Amino acid sequence: MSYKFDLSHIERDSDRSITAQLVALVRGAIEDGELPPGAKLPTTRALAEDAGVNHLTVVRAYKRLAAEGFVTASRGRGTFVRQAPPSVAPADGRWQHAILPRTQRSYLSQVVADTWHAPDVGDHINLANGWTADELLPVSDLARLSAEVFAEVGAEALSYGEADGLWELREHLARIGATAGFATNAEEILITNGARQAIDLSIRTVIRPGDVVVTESPTFMGTLASLEESGARVFGAPYDDDGLDVEALEQILARHEVKAVVVQTGSQNPTGQDMSPERVERLLALARERSFFVIEDGVYATIRFGVSEPSRMRARAPDHVIYVDSLSKTLGGGLRIGWVAASGEVRRRITDLKLATDYHTPGLTQHIAARWLASGAHLQHLAHINAEIGRRAEAMTNSIEQRLDDEVTATRPKGGHHIWLTFQRPLDERLLMAEAMHQGMSFTPGGATTVEGDGLSGVRLSFPRFDEERLDEGVRRFAAAVRAARRAGSGARLAPVLS
Ligand SMILES: Cc1ncc(COP(=O)(O)O)c(C=O)c1O
């Protein structure tokens, strides 16, 4: 039974509208405790009839009460006085689950978290992370520059700064960009917290839920994570030794209005391959014809093994390409120095979003990075780490050829931190992950790097963190895990079917 209001005080000729009088009546009953939390209000039709007013007047009054937080409407059940939050947390501590938005943790976010925390202790060999080895980072140079920043810049290095980033750093990056092909002037550059944030801000600026986005598949898990968050409809275009399959993109374009295509310039994560110049030309021509953005990720373009750097696409279509990059793979991911290079309205909007998200990237690390680039040491440092990472890539590729020849196909990477292995026969990656843990190694499951997420066809192994001997041992353990997973898989298939 619902509550009966005393409607005798409703005045039709009053200056106050009937809606306002009804709102005051219900609000008063709730505040006086006559209507306790959870109590059901009369239906809008019943109250309209009792009060002799139009049904829509009561609907309006209930809506206002809901907006003010006094009542909640539950479709098909009615309108109720809002329950006060529980004053004592339930003993099992699950109150957070009750109030947090409903979500289901996706396989991708699970794998991102797991590989981020992959064990790095004892004898375990973690081939899941593409982080530059500690011994390859210029620690003493950066320590000296950091002391210089405090001595010469003082408190300014610790105070709030521009959303776009430190002007000197933007100028150095624009100079590099003029040669590499990603920027022509410092105005185009916005400093971000790593390329990861640059990708995220670009996607959040361009994409709205339901928009169609195409990305290479397999690709960087962080890109897929941002696309998942954006609510985009994501289509994967296969990636082969010539890069993103532009014909597959054209087939998608024939059926959909595409908002953006996300691609890497070269030394692609996870395949280590480049997009051919012909495919780049076709992609950019399509971007111009069909008016979509290309989000170009050049994070691995400078990590090269004896082959020249691929030129960046942005120089050829600066209004259509939003370029993202960072110093993470050369100076250290913990610095979190990344950037966007873009022009036009999208450039302005990315700055607005950066300001709304975290104001700006820390000034201290920006000052250190600016001085590092000004010192002229970067090119020499690049040559040094590329020679060493190249040796590691070579060692791992050889080891894969020797130990897994009958199981996988792999193309020698042109650069980057990873090698992509395709299984000659499908293999369940969850089974393989469990066996790999058992053997004392970890890898990145392919299902988390592909749009299709099939989890049967490929895996990524990363080589920059270990010397040749440890890499070979890591591959030996991986091969043992593959054999064990095959045995476990065939055991499962042979299990008798019980009727
Ligand atoms: C292809 C690619 N893009 C972007 C990133 C993110 O880089 P950062 O560490 O600068 O955020 C990574 C990191 O692994 C990556 O592999």
mmCIF file of N, CA and C in Angstrom, residues 232-319:
data_model
loop_
_atom_site.group_PDB
_atom_site.id
_atom_site.type_symbol
_atom_site.label_atom_id
_atom_site.label_comp_id
_atom_site.label_asym_id
_atom_site.label_seq_id
_atom_site.Cartn_x
_atom_site.Cartn_y
_atom_site.Cartn_z
ATOM 1 N N ALA A 232 34.631 2.420 -28.872
ATOM 2 C CA ALA A 232 34.647 2.365 -30.342
ATOM 3 C C ALA A 232 34.289 0.956 -30.827
ATOM 4 N N ARG A 233 33.800 0.882 -32.065
ATOM 5 C CA ARG A 233 33.690 -0.422 -32.750
ATOM 6 C C ARG A 233 35.025 -0.620 -33.444
ATOM 7 N N VAL A 234 35.778 -1.598 -33.005
ATOM 8 C CA VAL A 234 37.148 -1.746 -33.504
ATOM 9 C C VAL A 234 37.227 -2.885 -34.513
ATOM 10 N N PHE A 235 37.787 -2.575 -35.686
ATOM 11 C CA PHE A 235 38.037 -3.602 -36.702
ATOM 12 C C PHE A 235 39.547 -3.781 -36.811
ATOM 13 N N GLY A 236 39.991 -5.021 -36.914
ATOM 14 C CA GLY A 236 41.413 -5.290 -37.069
ATOM 15 C C GLY A 236 41.732 -5.526 -38.535
ATOM 16 N N ALA A 237 42.806 -4.897 -39.030
ATOM 17 C CA ALA A 237 43.302 -5.219 -40.381
ATOM 18 C C ALA A 237 44.567 -6.048 -40.178
ATOM 19 N N PRO A 238 44.689 -7.172 -40.870
ATOM 20 C CA PRO A 238 45.870 -8.024 -40.662
ATOM 21 C C PRO A 238 47.164 -7.265 -40.928
ATOM 22 N N TYR A 239 48.225 -7.696 -40.256
ATOM 23 C CA TYR A 239 49.534 -7.070 -40.418
ATOM 24 C C TYR A 239 50.484 -8.141 -40.928
ATOM 25 N N ASP A 240 51.128 -7.892 -42.071
ATOM 26 C CA ASP A 240 52.105 -8.872 -42.567
ATOM 27 C C ASP A 240 53.476 -8.207 -42.692
ATOM 28 N N ASP A 241 54.394 -8.822 -43.435
ATOM 29 C CA ASP A 241 55.757 -8.277 -43.495
ATOM 30 C C ASP A 241 55.833 -6.933 -44.225
ATOM 31 N N ASP A 242 54.731 -6.494 -44.880
ATOM 32 C CA ASP A 242 54.674 -5.170 -45.511
ATOM 33 C C ASP A 242 53.776 -4.217 -44.728
ATOM 34 N N GLY A 243 53.425 -4.619 -43.518
ATOM 35 C CA GLY A 243 52.619 -3.729 -42.680
ATOM 36 C C GLY A 243 51.136 -3.986 -42.784
ATOM 37 N N LEU A 244 50.359 -2.970 -42.396
ATOM 38 C CA LEU A 244 48.902 -3.104 -42.365
ATOM 39 C C LEU A 244 48.357 -3.404 -43.765
ATOM 40 N N ASP A 245 47.476 -4.374 -43.850
ATOM 41 C CA ASP A 245 46.903 -4.777 -45.128
ATOM 42 C C ASP A 245 45.871 -3.720 -45.561
ATOM 43 N N VAL A 246 46.281 -2.860 -46.498
ATOM 44 C CA VAL A 246 45.429 -1.727 -46.869
ATOM 45 C C VAL A 246 44.196 -2.189 -47.653
ATOM 46 N N GLU A 247 44.317 -3.337 -48.327
ATOM 47 C CA GLU A 247 43.118 -3.848 -49.035
ATOM 48 C C GLU A 247 42.038 -4.219 -48.040
ATOM 49 N N ALA A 248 42.456 -4.819 -46.912
ATOM 50 C CA ALA A 248 41.474 -5.156 -45.872
ATOM 51 C C ALA A 248 40.841 -3.876 -45.330
ATOM 52 N N LEU A 249 41.655 -2.824 -45.202
ATOM 53 C CA LEU A 249 41.115 -1.528 -44.747
ATOM 54 C C LEU A 249 40.084 -1.007 -45.752
ATOM 55 N N GLU A 250 40.399 -1.140 -47.059
ATOM 56 C CA GLU A 250 39.472 -0.640 -48.083
ATOM 57 C C GLU A 250 38.140 -1.377 -48.021
ATOM 58 N N GLN A 251 38.201 -2.674 -47.697
ATOM 59 C CA GLN A 251 36.940 -3.425 -47.577
ATOM 60 C C GLN A 251 36.110 -2.896 -46.403
ATOM 61 N N ILE A 252 36.786 -2.541 -45.327
ATOM 62 C CA ILE A 252 36.053 -1.984 -44.171
ATOM 63 C C ILE A 252 35.474 -0.615 -44.549
ATOM 64 N N LEU A 253 36.282 0.190 -45.269
ATOM 65 C CA LEU A 253 35.823 1.521 -45.676
ATOM 66 C C LEU A 253 34.618 1.461 -46.622
ATOM 67 N N ALA A 254 34.518 0.353 -47.364
ATOM 68 C CA ALA A 254 33.384 0.227 -48.294
ATOM 69 C C ALA A 254 32.064 0.098 -47.528
ATOM 70 N N ARG A 255 32.146 -0.359 -46.292
ATOM 71 C CA ARG A 255 30.914 -0.604 -45.537
ATOM 72 C C ARG A 255 30.705 0.362 -44.366
ATOM 73 N N HIS A 256 31.785 1.058 -43.940
ATOM 74 C CA HIS A 256 31.665 1.856 -42.713
ATOM 75 C C HIS A 256 32.280 3.236 -42.864
ATOM 76 N N GLU A 257 31.770 4.158 -42.077
ATOM 77 C CA GLU A 257 32.356 5.492 -41.951
ATOM 78 C C GLU A 257 33.440 5.384 -40.887
ATOM 79 N N VAL A 258 34.698 5.347 -41.309
ATOM 80 C CA VAL A 258 35.787 5.137 -40.343
ATOM 81 C C VAL A 258 36.253 6.488 -39.789
ATOM 82 N N LYS A 259 36.380 6.584 -38.457
ATOM 83 C CA LYS A 259 36.824 7.832 -37.824
ATOM 84 C C LYS A 259 38.347 7.914 -37.742
ATOM 85 N N ALA A 260 38.986 6.766 -37.481
ATOM 86 C CA ALA A 260 40.442 6.802 -37.309
ATOM 87 C C ALA A 260 41.046 5.438 -37.606
ATOM 88 N N VAL A 261 42.307 5.473 -38.069
ATOM 89 C CA VAL A 261 43.092 4.250 -38.256
ATOM 90 C C VAL A 261 44.335 4.414 -37.384
ATOM 91 N N VAL A 262 44.611 3.418 -36.548
ATOM 92 C CA VAL A 262 45.778 3.512 -35.658
ATOM 93 C C VAL A 262 46.857 2.569 -36.172
ATOM 94 N N VAL A 263 48.039 3.126 -36.474
ATOM 95 C CA VAL A 263 49.144 2.312 -37.025
ATOM 96 C C VAL A 263 50.472 2.739 -36.420
ATOM 97 N N GLN A 264 51.434 1.830 -36.464
ATOM 98 C CA GLN A 264 52.791 2.195 -36.042
ATOM 99 C C GLN A 264 53.643 2.453 -37.286
ATOM 100 N N THR A 265 54.600 3.381 -37.129
ATOM 101 C CA THR A 265 55.446 3.756 -38.264
ATOM 102 C C THR A 265 56.319 2.602 -38.730
ATOM 103 N N GLY A 266 56.941 1.931 -37.764
ATOM 104 C CA GLY A 266 57.871 0.858 -38.130
ATOM 105 C C GLY A 266 58.409 0.175 -36.903
ATOM 106 N N SER A 267 59.229 -0.882 -37.079
ATOM 107 C CA SER A 267 59.703 -1.745 -35.987
ATOM 108 C C SER A 267 58.483 -2.092 -35.123
ATOM 109 N N GLN A 268 57.411 -2.480 -35.793
ATOM 110 C CA GLN A 268 56.108 -2.575 -35.155
ATOM 111 C C GLN A 268 56.094 -3.514 -33.948
ATOM 112 N N ASN A 269 55.386 -3.108 -32.921
ATOM 113 C CA ASN A 269 55.123 -3.976 -31.770
ATOM 114 C C ASN A 269 53.830 -4.723 -32.066
ATOM 115 N N PRO A 270 53.841 -6.031 -32.230
ATOM 116 C CA PRO A 270 54.867 -6.985 -31.822
ATOM 117 C C PRO A 270 55.673 -7.615 -32.965
ATOM 118 N N THR A 271 55.463 -7.253 -34.239
ATOM 119 C CA THR A 271 56.074 -8.043 -35.321
ATOM 120 C C THR A 271 57.507 -7.614 -35.663
ATOM 121 N N GLY A 272 57.889 -6.382 -35.307
ATOM 122 C CA GLY A 272 59.220 -5.871 -35.662
ATOM 123 C C GLY A 272 59.332 -5.491 -37.131
ATOM 124 N N GLN A 273 58.222 -5.418 -37.872
ATOM 125 C CA GLN A 273 58.254 -5.106 -39.316
ATOM 126 C C GLN A 273 57.804 -3.660 -39.573
ATOM 127 N N ASP A 274 57.993 -3.204 -40.822
ATOM 128 C CA ASP A 274 57.598 -1.829 -41.218
ATOM 129 C C ASP A 274 56.435 -1.897 -42.213
ATOM 130 N N MET A 275 55.761 -0.760 -42.342
ATOM 131 C CA MET A 275 54.764 -0.653 -43.408
ATOM 132 C C MET A 275 55.506 -0.252 -44.678
ATOM 133 N N SER A 276 55.194 -0.884 -45.815
ATOM 134 C CA SER A 276 55.907 -0.547 -47.047
ATOM 135 C C SER A 276 55.498 0.858 -47.489
ATOM 136 N N PRO A 277 56.415 1.585 -48.189
ATOM 137 C CA PRO A 277 56.084 2.950 -48.635
ATOM 138 C C PRO A 277 54.821 2.979 -49.496
ATOM 139 N N GLU A 278 54.595 1.936 -50.315
ATOM 140 C CA GLU A 278 53.393 1.911 -51.182
ATOM 141 C C GLU A 278 52.129 1.870 -50.318
ATOM 142 N N ARG A 279 52.163 1.046 -49.288
ATOM 143 C CA ARG A 279 50.971 0.943 -48.432
ATOM 144 C C ARG A 279 50.744 2.240 -47.652
ATOM 145 N N VAL A 280 51.857 2.879 -47.224
ATOM 146 C CA VAL A 280 51.718 4.155 -46.508
ATOM 147 C C VAL A 280 51.036 5.164 -47.431
ATOM 148 N N GLU A 281 51.503 5.239 -48.708
ATOM 149 C CA GLU A 281 50.917 6.188 -49.666
ATOM 150 C C GLU A 281 49.427 5.956 -49.826
ATOM 151 N N ARG A 282 49.051 4.682 -49.965
ATOM 152 C CA ARG A 282 47.638 4.350 -50.180
ATOM 153 C C ARG A 282 46.812 4.720 -48.935
ATOM 154 N N LEU A 283 47.374 4.410 -47.761
ATOM 155 C CA LEU A 283 46.665 4.738 -46.509
ATOM 156 C C LEU A 283 46.408 6.240 -46.425
ATOM 157 N N LEU A 284 47.440 7.042 -46.736
ATOM 158 C CA LEU A 284 47.278 8.494 -46.620
ATOM 159 C C LEU A 284 46.316 9.034 -47.673
ATOM 160 N N ALA A 285 46.351 8.426 -48.871
ATOM 161 C CA ALA A 285 45.398 8.853 -49.910
ATOM 162 C C ALA A 285 43.969 8.571 -49.441
ATOM 163 N N LEU A 286 43.769 7.418 -48.820
ATOM 164 C CA LEU A 286 42.432 7.082 -48.316
ATOM 165 C C LEU A 286 42.007 8.040 -47.210
ATOM 166 N N ALA A 287 42.962 8.404 -46.336
ATOM 167 C CA ALA A 287 42.643 9.327 -45.233
ATOM 168 C C ALA A 287 42.152 10.662 -45.800
ATOM 169 N N ARG A 288 42.804 11.105 -46.888
ATOM 170 C CA ARG A 288 42.400 12.391 -47.491
ATOM 171 C C ARG A 288 41.045 12.248 -48.173
ATOM 172 N N GLU A 289 40.898 11.142 -48.952
ATOM 173 C CA GLU A 289 39.634 10.944 -49.689
ATOM 174 C C GLU A 289 38.443 10.816 -48.747
ATOM 175 N N ARG A 290 38.629 10.026 -47.670
ATOM 176 C CA ARG A 290 37.477 9.679 -46.827
ATOM 177 C C ARG A 290 37.436 10.465 -45.524
ATOM 178 N N SER A 291 38.381 11.406 -45.348
ATOM 179 C CA SER A 291 38.414 12.263 -44.152
ATOM 180 C C SER A 291 38.402 11.467 -42.847
ATOM 181 N N PHE A 292 39.451 10.717 -42.622
ATOM 182 C CA PHE A 292 39.615 10.120 -41.284
ATOM 183 C C PHE A 292 41.006 10.449 -40.758
ATOM 184 N N PHE A 293 41.156 10.337 -39.445
ATOM 185 C CA PHE A 293 42.469 10.571 -38.833
ATOM 186 C C PHE A 293 43.307 9.306 -38.874
ATOM 187 N N VAL A 294 44.621 9.483 -39.038
ATOM 188 C CA VAL A 294 45.566 8.381 -38.834
ATOM 189 C C VAL A 294 46.303 8.708 -37.548
ATOM 190 N N ILE A 295 46.238 7.811 -36.570
ATOM 191 C CA ILE A 295 47.034 7.995 -35.349
ATOM 192 C C ILE A 295 48.293 7.156 -35.541
ATOM 193 N N GLU A 296 49.412 7.858 -35.751
ATOM 194 C CA GLU A 296 50.680 7.196 -36.093
ATOM 195 C C GLU A 296 51.548 7.096 -34.844
ATOM 196 N N ASP A 297 51.931 5.872 -34.496
ATOM 197 C CA ASP A 297 52.734 5.624 -33.296
ATOM 198 C C ASP A 297 54.167 5.306 -33.726
ATOM 199 N N GLY A 298 55.089 6.244 -33.386
ATOM 200 C CA GLY A 298 56.480 6.066 -33.829
ATOM 201 C C GLY A 298 57.421 5.644 -32.711
ATOM 202 N N VAL A 299 56.858 5.041 -31.655
ATOM 203 C CA VAL A 299 57.666 4.731 -30.465
ATOM 204 C C VAL A 299 58.899 3.884 -30.773
ATOM 205 N N TYR A 300 58.753 2.920 -31.691
ATOM 206 C CA TYR A 300 59.886 2.030 -31.958
ATOM 207 C C TYR A 300 60.649 2.393 -33.235
ATOM 208 N N ALA A 301 60.281 3.523 -33.855
ATOM 209 C CA ALA A 301 60.890 3.838 -35.160
ATOM 210 C C ALA A 301 62.392 4.075 -35.076
ATOM 211 N N THR A 302 62.900 4.473 -33.887
ATOM 212 C CA THR A 302 64.346 4.739 -33.785
ATOM 213 C C THR A 302 65.133 3.519 -33.299
ATOM 214 N N ILE A 303 64.434 2.468 -32.908
ATOM 215 C CA ILE A 303 65.147 1.259 -32.463
ATOM 216 C C ILE A 303 65.290 0.357 -33.687
ATOM 217 N N ARG A 304 66.489 0.368 -34.302
ATOM 218 C CA ARG A 304 66.708 -0.295 -35.595
ATOM 219 C C ARG A 304 67.956 -1.154 -35.561
ATOM 220 N N PHE A 305 67.869 -2.274 -36.295
ATOM 221 C CA PHE A 305 68.987 -3.210 -36.305
ATOM 222 C C PHE A 305 69.660 -3.226 -37.678
ATOM 223 N N GLY A 306 70.548 -2.270 -37.899
ATOM 224 C CA GLY A 306 71.322 -2.248 -39.133
ATOM 225 C C GLY A 306 70.536 -1.812 -40.361
ATOM 226 N N VAL A 307 69.316 -1.348 -40.190
ATOM 227 C CA VAL A 307 68.555 -0.818 -41.339
ATOM 228 C C VAL A 307 68.145 0.609 -41.001
ATOM 229 N N SER A 308 67.889 1.430 -42.047
ATOM 230 C CA SER A 308 67.636 2.846 -41.759
ATOM 231 C C SER A 308 66.259 3.037 -41.109
ATOM 232 N N GLU A 309 66.112 4.186 -40.456
ATOM 233 C CA GLU A 309 64.836 4.522 -39.807
ATOM 234 C C GLU A 309 63.748 4.724 -40.852
ATOM 235 N N PRO A 310 62.555 4.231 -40.617
ATOM 236 C CA PRO A 310 61.470 4.527 -41.568
ATOM 237 C C PRO A 310 61.061 5.997 -41.417
ATOM 238 N N SER A 311 60.734 6.662 -42.551
ATOM 239 C CA SER A 311 60.324 8.062 -42.392
ATOM 240 C C SER A 311 58.890 8.089 -41.883
ATOM 241 N N ARG A 312 58.610 9.118 -41.097
ATOM 242 C CA ARG A 312 57.276 9.174 -40.478
ATOM 243 C C ARG A 312 56.238 9.624 -41.505
ATOM 244 N N MET A 313 55.026 9.103 -41.332
ATOM 245 C CA MET A 313 53.954 9.407 -42.296
ATOM 246 C C MET A 313 53.479 10.854 -42.204
ATOM 247 N N ARG A 314 53.594 11.432 -41.010
ATOM 248 C CA ARG A 314 52.918 12.717 -40.785
ATOM 249 C C ARG A 314 53.375 13.802 -41.753
ATOM 250 N N ALA A 315 54.659 13.778 -42.154
ATOM 251 C CA ALA A 315 55.169 14.825 -43.053
ATOM 252 C C ALA A 315 54.338 14.894 -44.335
ATOM 253 N N ARG A 316 53.747 13.740 -44.735
ATOM 254 C CA ARG A 316 53.027 13.711 -46.017
ATOM 255 C C ARG A 316 51.539 14.061 -45.895
ATOM 256 N N ALA A 317 51.015 14.069 -44.666
ATOM 257 C CA ALA A 317 49.600 14.438 -44.492
ATOM 258 C C ALA A 317 49.427 15.037 -43.095
ATOM 259 N N PRO A 318 50.065 16.209 -42.841
ATOM 260 C CA PRO A 318 50.137 16.723 -41.466
ATOM 261 C C PRO A 318 48.791 17.000 -40.803
ATOM 262 N N ASP A 319 47.757 17.344 -41.592
ATOM 263 C CA ASP A 319 46.451 17.619 -40.975
ATOM 264 C C ASP A 319 45.707 16.345 -40.617
#
